[in-house]
Amino acid sequence: MYEMTKKLRVGDDVKALIPQAVIAGLWDRLKAMRKEKLLIDSTMAVMFSDDYEDDKIFFMTLQKSGSFNNEYEMAYDGSKNFLGHGTIVIIKDRPKTIQMSISAANKQADEDSEDNADKPSDSETTD
């Protein structure tokens, strides 16, 4: 599982939201977790903390529907504007690739907020 010789794929959705340095850090963390024998499921969720320091960010990995989780920190001193949005990155071990994408829950939340933006607010509909 998670053979690091497989092709590592990053979805365009991830590239649009997460800085490249953070993506690289997630791959490094995955490699370390493999060495530490902490990978127990073919799907892993990564949730970013809203808290950060000038030179580091914090995140949690979840496996087996959240029953197995670990907290980590990552050295990072770049822009933090991607934090605080509840973004969840999903890493899936496929037969020939390891794929990183944004969770379906985040995509649904984005669609819902776009739908609500098209609707008039209560103040716009009063007589």
Short mmCIF file of N, CA and C in Angstrom, two decimals:
data_model
loop_
_atom_site.label_atom_id
_atom_site.label_comp_id
_atom_site.label_asym_id
_atom_site.label_seq_id
_atom_site.Cartn_x
_atom_site.Cartn_y
_atom_site.Cartn_z
N MET A 1 0.84 -1.17 0.00
CA MET A 1 0.00 0.00 0.00
C MET A 1 0.89 1.25 0.00
N TYR A 2 0.48 2.24 -0.75
CA TYR A 2 1.20 3.52 -0.87
C TYR A 2 2.67 3.31 -1.27
N GLU A 3 2.87 2.52 -2.31
CA GLU A 3 4.22 2.35 -2.85
C GLU A 3 4.63 3.68 -3.48
N MET A 4 5.66 4.29 -2.96
CA MET A 4 6.04 5.63 -3.41
C MET A 4 6.69 5.63 -4.80
N THR A 5 6.82 4.44 -5.41
CA THR A 5 7.29 4.38 -6.79
C THR A 5 6.15 4.61 -7.77
N LYS A 6 4.91 4.60 -7.27
CA LYS A 6 3.75 4.89 -8.13
C LYS A 6 3.80 6.36 -8.54
N LYS A 7 3.07 6.68 -9.59
CA LYS A 7 2.97 8.07 -10.03
C LYS A 7 2.16 8.85 -9.00
N LEU A 8 2.69 10.00 -8.62
CA LEU A 8 2.01 10.88 -7.67
C LEU A 8 1.25 11.92 -8.47
N ARG A 9 -0.08 11.92 -8.33
CA ARG A 9 -0.94 12.84 -9.07
C ARG A 9 -1.59 13.84 -8.11
N VAL A 10 -1.54 15.10 -8.52
CA VAL A 10 -2.18 16.16 -7.76
C VAL A 10 -3.27 16.75 -8.64
N GLY A 11 -4.50 16.71 -8.17
CA GLY A 11 -5.62 17.25 -8.94
C GLY A 11 -5.51 18.75 -9.12
N ASP A 12 -6.06 19.23 -10.21
CA ASP A 12 -6.08 20.68 -10.47
C ASP A 12 -6.80 21.42 -9.36
N ASP A 13 -7.80 20.76 -8.74
CA ASP A 13 -8.53 21.40 -7.64
C ASP A 13 -7.61 21.66 -6.45
N VAL A 14 -6.68 20.74 -6.19
CA VAL A 14 -5.71 20.93 -5.10
C VAL A 14 -4.73 22.05 -5.47
N LYS A 15 -4.24 22.00 -6.70
CA LYS A 15 -3.28 23.02 -7.14
C LYS A 15 -3.86 24.42 -7.08
N ALA A 16 -5.17 24.53 -7.28
CA ALA A 16 -5.83 25.84 -7.26
C ALA A 16 -5.98 26.39 -5.84
N LEU A 17 -6.00 25.53 -4.83
CA LEU A 17 -6.26 25.97 -3.46
C LEU A 17 -5.05 25.91 -2.53
N ILE A 18 -4.17 24.95 -2.74
CA ILE A 18 -3.09 24.68 -1.80
C ILE A 18 -1.75 25.07 -2.42
N PRO A 19 -0.92 25.83 -1.70
CA PRO A 19 0.40 26.21 -2.24
C PRO A 19 1.27 24.98 -2.53
N GLN A 20 2.11 25.10 -3.55
CA GLN A 20 2.96 23.99 -3.97
C GLN A 20 3.85 23.49 -2.84
N ALA A 21 4.38 24.39 -2.01
CA ALA A 21 5.24 23.97 -0.90
C ALA A 21 4.48 23.09 0.09
N VAL A 22 3.21 23.37 0.30
CA VAL A 22 2.39 22.56 1.21
C VAL A 22 2.09 21.21 0.57
N ILE A 23 1.82 21.19 -0.71
CA ILE A 23 1.60 19.92 -1.42
C ILE A 23 2.83 19.04 -1.29
N ALA A 24 4.00 19.61 -1.51
CA ALA A 24 5.26 18.86 -1.37
C ALA A 24 5.42 18.35 0.06
N GLY A 25 5.05 19.16 1.04
CA GLY A 25 5.13 18.75 2.43
C GLY A 25 4.19 17.60 2.75
N LEU A 26 3.01 17.59 2.12
CA LEU A 26 2.08 16.48 2.32
C LEU A 26 2.63 15.18 1.74
N TRP A 27 3.27 15.26 0.57
CA TRP A 27 3.91 14.06 0.01
C TRP A 27 5.01 13.56 0.94
N ASP A 28 5.81 14.50 1.48
CA ASP A 28 6.87 14.11 2.41
C ASP A 28 6.29 13.43 3.65
N ARG A 29 5.20 13.97 4.17
CA ARG A 29 4.55 13.38 5.35
C ARG A 29 4.04 11.99 5.02
N LEU A 30 3.46 11.80 3.83
CA LEU A 30 2.97 10.49 3.41
C LEU A 30 4.13 9.48 3.37
N LYS A 31 5.26 9.91 2.81
CA LYS A 31 6.44 9.02 2.76
C LYS A 31 6.89 8.65 4.16
N ALA A 32 6.91 9.62 5.08
CA ALA A 32 7.32 9.34 6.45
C ALA A 32 6.32 8.41 7.14
N MET A 33 5.04 8.61 6.90
CA MET A 33 4.03 7.74 7.49
C MET A 33 4.18 6.31 6.99
N ARG A 34 4.56 6.17 5.74
CA ARG A 34 4.77 4.82 5.19
C ARG A 34 5.93 4.14 5.91
N LYS A 35 7.03 4.88 6.08
CA LYS A 35 8.20 4.32 6.79
C LYS A 35 7.85 3.97 8.23
N GLU A 36 7.00 4.79 8.85
CA GLU A 36 6.60 4.57 10.24
C GLU A 36 5.49 3.53 10.37
N LYS A 37 5.06 2.98 9.24
CA LYS A 37 3.98 1.98 9.19
C LYS A 37 2.69 2.51 9.80
N LEU A 38 2.35 3.76 9.45
CA LEU A 38 1.13 4.39 9.95
C LEU A 38 0.03 4.47 8.90
N LEU A 39 0.24 3.87 7.74
CA LEU A 39 -0.77 3.89 6.68
C LEU A 39 -1.56 2.59 6.75
N ILE A 40 -2.84 2.70 7.13
CA ILE A 40 -3.65 1.50 7.35
C ILE A 40 -4.86 1.43 6.44
N ASP A 41 -5.07 2.45 5.61
CA ASP A 41 -6.24 2.49 4.74
C ASP A 41 -5.83 3.08 3.39
N SER A 42 -6.51 2.70 2.35
CA SER A 42 -6.16 3.20 1.01
C SER A 42 -6.64 4.62 0.78
N THR A 43 -7.42 5.17 1.71
CA THR A 43 -7.88 6.55 1.61
C THR A 43 -7.54 7.27 2.91
N MET A 44 -6.97 8.47 2.77
CA MET A 44 -6.61 9.27 3.93
C MET A 44 -7.09 10.70 3.70
N ALA A 45 -7.66 11.30 4.72
CA ALA A 45 -8.08 12.70 4.67
C ALA A 45 -7.06 13.54 5.43
N VAL A 46 -6.81 14.73 4.90
CA VAL A 46 -5.92 15.69 5.55
C VAL A 46 -6.74 16.94 5.81
N MET A 47 -6.83 17.32 7.09
CA MET A 47 -7.58 18.50 7.48
C MET A 47 -6.60 19.52 8.08
N PHE A 48 -6.66 20.74 7.58
CA PHE A 48 -5.75 21.79 8.04
C PHE A 48 -6.36 22.53 9.23
N SER A 49 -5.52 22.85 10.20
CA SER A 49 -5.95 23.64 11.34
C SER A 49 -6.05 25.10 10.93
N ASP A 50 -6.95 25.84 11.58
CA ASP A 50 -7.03 27.27 11.35
C ASP A 50 -5.88 28.00 12.05
N ASP A 51 -5.30 27.37 13.06
CA ASP A 51 -4.18 27.95 13.80
C ASP A 51 -2.89 27.74 13.03
N TYR A 52 -2.01 28.71 13.14
CA TYR A 52 -0.69 28.59 12.52
C TYR A 52 0.27 29.53 13.22
N GLU A 53 1.54 29.33 12.95
CA GLU A 53 2.58 30.23 13.42
C GLU A 53 3.25 30.81 12.19
N ASP A 54 4.09 31.81 12.38
CA ASP A 54 4.73 32.46 11.24
C ASP A 54 5.48 31.47 10.36
N ASP A 55 6.09 30.45 10.97
CA ASP A 55 6.94 29.54 10.22
C ASP A 55 6.43 28.10 10.19
N LYS A 56 5.16 27.86 10.58
CA LYS A 56 4.63 26.50 10.52
C LYS A 56 3.11 26.50 10.49
N ILE A 57 2.59 25.42 9.91
CA ILE A 57 1.15 25.17 9.91
C ILE A 57 0.91 23.81 10.55
N PHE A 58 -0.34 23.53 10.87
CA PHE A 58 -0.70 22.30 11.54
C PHE A 58 -1.81 21.60 10.76
N PHE A 59 -1.77 20.27 10.76
CA PHE A 59 -2.81 19.50 10.09
C PHE A 59 -2.99 18.16 10.76
N MET A 60 -4.09 17.51 10.43
CA MET A 60 -4.41 16.20 10.98
C MET A 60 -4.70 15.25 9.83
N THR A 61 -4.21 14.03 9.96
CA THR A 61 -4.57 12.99 9.00
C THR A 61 -5.59 12.07 9.64
N LEU A 62 -6.56 11.63 8.84
CA LEU A 62 -7.61 10.73 9.32
C LEU A 62 -7.69 9.53 8.39
N GLN A 63 -7.75 8.34 8.98
CA GLN A 63 -7.93 7.11 8.23
C GLN A 63 -9.04 6.30 8.91
N LYS A 64 -9.58 5.33 8.21
CA LYS A 64 -10.64 4.46 8.74
C LYS A 64 -11.78 5.28 9.32
N SER A 65 -12.34 6.17 8.49
CA SER A 65 -13.48 7.02 8.88
C SER A 65 -13.20 7.85 10.13
N GLY A 66 -11.95 8.23 10.30
CA GLY A 66 -11.58 9.09 11.40
C GLY A 66 -11.19 8.37 12.68
N SER A 67 -11.32 7.05 12.71
CA SER A 67 -11.00 6.32 13.93
C SER A 67 -9.49 6.23 14.17
N PHE A 68 -8.69 6.50 13.17
CA PHE A 68 -7.23 6.52 13.32
C PHE A 68 -6.75 7.87 12.82
N ASN A 69 -6.25 8.71 13.73
CA ASN A 69 -5.83 10.05 13.33
C ASN A 69 -4.52 10.43 14.00
N ASN A 70 -3.81 11.32 13.34
CA ASN A 70 -2.54 11.84 13.85
C ASN A 70 -2.47 13.33 13.55
N GLU A 71 -1.88 14.06 14.47
CA GLU A 71 -1.66 15.49 14.28
C GLU A 71 -0.20 15.73 13.91
N TYR A 72 0.01 16.69 13.00
CA TYR A 72 1.35 17.01 12.53
C TYR A 72 1.51 18.51 12.38
N GLU A 73 2.76 18.92 12.34
CA GLU A 73 3.07 20.30 11.98
C GLU A 73 4.01 20.25 10.79
N MET A 74 3.98 21.33 10.01
CA MET A 74 4.80 21.40 8.80
C MET A 74 5.48 22.77 8.78
N ALA A 75 6.78 22.76 8.54
CA ALA A 75 7.49 24.02 8.39
C ALA A 75 6.98 24.69 7.12
N TYR A 76 6.48 25.92 7.26
CA TYR A 76 5.95 26.65 6.11
C TYR A 76 5.82 28.11 6.50
N ASP A 77 6.45 28.98 5.72
CA ASP A 77 6.41 30.41 6.04
C ASP A 77 5.79 31.24 4.92
N GLY A 78 5.06 30.59 4.03
CA GLY A 78 4.41 31.29 2.93
C GLY A 78 3.04 31.82 3.31
N SER A 79 2.28 32.19 2.31
CA SER A 79 0.93 32.72 2.50
C SER A 79 0.04 31.67 3.18
N LYS A 80 -0.75 32.13 4.13
CA LYS A 80 -1.63 31.22 4.87
C LYS A 80 -3.10 31.42 4.49
N ASN A 81 -3.35 32.11 3.37
CA ASN A 81 -4.74 32.42 3.00
C ASN A 81 -5.56 31.20 2.62
N PHE A 82 -4.95 30.05 2.46
CA PHE A 82 -5.71 28.83 2.16
C PHE A 82 -6.27 28.19 3.43
N LEU A 83 -5.83 28.65 4.59
CA LEU A 83 -6.31 28.11 5.87
C LEU A 83 -7.62 28.79 6.25
N GLY A 84 -8.36 28.16 7.13
CA GLY A 84 -9.59 28.75 7.64
C GLY A 84 -10.81 28.57 6.77
N HIS A 85 -10.71 27.68 5.78
CA HIS A 85 -11.84 27.45 4.87
C HIS A 85 -12.40 26.03 5.01
N GLY A 86 -11.86 25.25 5.94
CA GLY A 86 -12.34 23.87 6.12
C GLY A 86 -11.97 22.95 4.98
N THR A 87 -10.90 23.28 4.27
CA THR A 87 -10.48 22.46 3.13
C THR A 87 -9.95 21.11 3.60
N ILE A 88 -10.43 20.07 2.95
CA ILE A 88 -9.99 18.71 3.24
C ILE A 88 -9.39 18.13 1.97
N VAL A 89 -8.15 17.67 2.08
CA VAL A 89 -7.47 17.02 0.96
C VAL A 89 -7.59 15.51 1.16
N ILE A 90 -7.96 14.81 0.11
CA ILE A 90 -8.08 13.36 0.14
C ILE A 90 -6.92 12.75 -0.65
N ILE A 91 -6.24 11.81 -0.02
CA ILE A 91 -5.16 11.08 -0.68
C ILE A 91 -5.62 9.64 -0.82
N LYS A 92 -5.63 9.15 -2.08
CA LYS A 92 -6.10 7.79 -2.36
C LYS A 92 -5.00 6.98 -3.01
N ASP A 93 -4.83 5.78 -2.52
CA ASP A 93 -3.89 4.83 -3.11
C ASP A 93 -4.63 4.04 -4.17
N ARG A 94 -4.28 4.26 -5.42
CA ARG A 94 -4.88 3.57 -6.56
C ARG A 94 -3.90 2.50 -7.06
N PRO A 95 -4.34 1.62 -7.96
CA PRO A 95 -3.44 0.56 -8.44
C PRO A 95 -2.12 1.07 -9.05
N LYS A 96 -2.18 2.17 -9.81
CA LYS A 96 -0.96 2.65 -10.47
C LYS A 96 -0.54 4.04 -10.03
N THR A 97 -1.38 4.71 -9.24
CA THR A 97 -1.09 6.08 -8.82
C THR A 97 -1.49 6.29 -7.37
N ILE A 98 -0.93 7.36 -6.81
CA ILE A 98 -1.42 7.89 -5.54
C ILE A 98 -1.95 9.27 -5.89
N GLN A 99 -3.20 9.49 -5.59
CA GLN A 99 -3.91 10.68 -6.07
C GLN A 99 -4.28 11.59 -4.91
N MET A 100 -4.07 12.89 -5.10
CA MET A 100 -4.43 13.90 -4.13
C MET A 100 -5.52 14.78 -4.75
N SER A 101 -6.65 14.92 -4.05
CA SER A 101 -7.75 15.74 -4.55
C SER A 101 -8.45 16.44 -3.39
N ILE A 102 -9.32 17.38 -3.72
CA ILE A 102 -10.13 18.05 -2.72
C ILE A 102 -11.35 17.18 -2.44
N SER A 103 -11.79 17.12 -1.20
CA SER A 103 -12.90 16.24 -0.83
C SER A 103 -14.20 16.64 -1.52
N ALA A 104 -15.06 15.65 -1.71
CA ALA A 104 -16.37 15.89 -2.30
C ALA A 104 -17.19 16.81 -1.40
N ALA A 105 -17.00 16.73 -0.09
CA ALA A 105 -17.73 17.61 0.84
C ALA A 105 -17.38 19.07 0.59
N ASN A 106 -16.11 19.37 0.34
CA ASN A 106 -15.72 20.74 0.03
C ASN A 106 -16.33 21.20 -1.28
N LYS A 107 -16.34 20.32 -2.27
CA LYS A 107 -16.91 20.68 -3.57
C LYS A 107 -18.40 20.95 -3.44
N GLN A 108 -19.10 20.13 -2.65
CA GLN A 108 -20.54 20.33 -2.44
C GLN A 108 -20.79 21.65 -1.70
N ALA A 109 -19.98 21.95 -0.71
CA ALA A 109 -20.13 23.21 0.03
C ALA A 109 -19.93 24.41 -0.90
N ASP A 110 -18.95 24.31 -1.80
CA ASP A 110 -18.72 25.39 -2.77
C ASP A 110 -19.92 25.57 -3.69
N GLU A 111 -20.49 24.45 -4.15
CA GLU A 111 -21.67 24.52 -5.02
C GLU A 111 -22.85 25.12 -4.27
N ASP A 112 -23.03 24.73 -3.03
CA ASP A 112 -24.13 25.27 -2.23
C ASP A 112 -23.98 26.76 -2.02
N SER A 113 -22.77 27.22 -1.76
CA SER A 113 -22.57 28.66 -1.54
C SER A 113 -22.76 29.44 -2.84
N GLU A 114 -22.40 28.84 -3.97
CA GLU A 114 -22.64 29.50 -5.26
C GLU A 114 -24.14 29.58 -5.54
N ASP A 115 -24.88 28.51 -5.23
CA ASP A 115 -26.33 28.52 -5.43
C ASP A 115 -26.98 29.59 -4.55
N ASN A 116 -26.54 29.71 -3.32
CA ASN A 116 -27.10 30.71 -2.41
C ASN A 116 -26.75 32.12 -2.84
N ALA A 117 -25.62 32.30 -3.50
CA ALA A 117 -25.22 33.62 -3.97
C ALA A 117 -26.15 34.10 -5.08
N ASP A 118 -26.76 33.17 -5.82
CA ASP A 118 -27.66 33.53 -6.91
C ASP A 118 -29.06 33.89 -6.40
N LYS A 119 -29.40 33.49 -5.18
CA LYS A 119 -30.72 33.73 -4.61
C LYS A 119 -30.75 35.10 -3.96
N PRO A 120 -31.86 35.82 -4.06
CA PRO A 120 -31.94 37.12 -3.38
C PRO A 120 -32.01 36.93 -1.87
N SER A 121 -31.42 37.83 -1.12
CA SER A 121 -31.48 37.74 0.34
C SER A 121 -32.87 38.14 0.82
N ASP A 122 -33.16 37.88 2.09
CA ASP A 122 -34.46 38.21 2.66
C ASP A 122 -34.76 39.71 2.52
N SER A 123 -33.74 40.54 2.69
CA SER A 123 -33.96 41.97 2.61
C SER A 123 -34.30 42.43 1.18
N GLU A 124 -33.87 41.63 0.19
CA GLU A 124 -34.15 41.98 -1.20
C GLU A 124 -35.54 41.53 -1.63
N THR A 125 -36.16 40.62 -0.85
CA THR A 125 -37.45 40.06 -1.27
C THR A 125 -38.62 40.65 -0.47
N THR A 126 -38.35 41.53 0.48
CA THR A 126 -39.46 42.10 1.26
C THR A 126 -40.20 43.14 0.45
N ASP A 127 -41.50 43.26 0.73
CA ASP A 127 -42.34 44.22 -0.01
C ASP A 127 -42.25 45.60 0.57
#
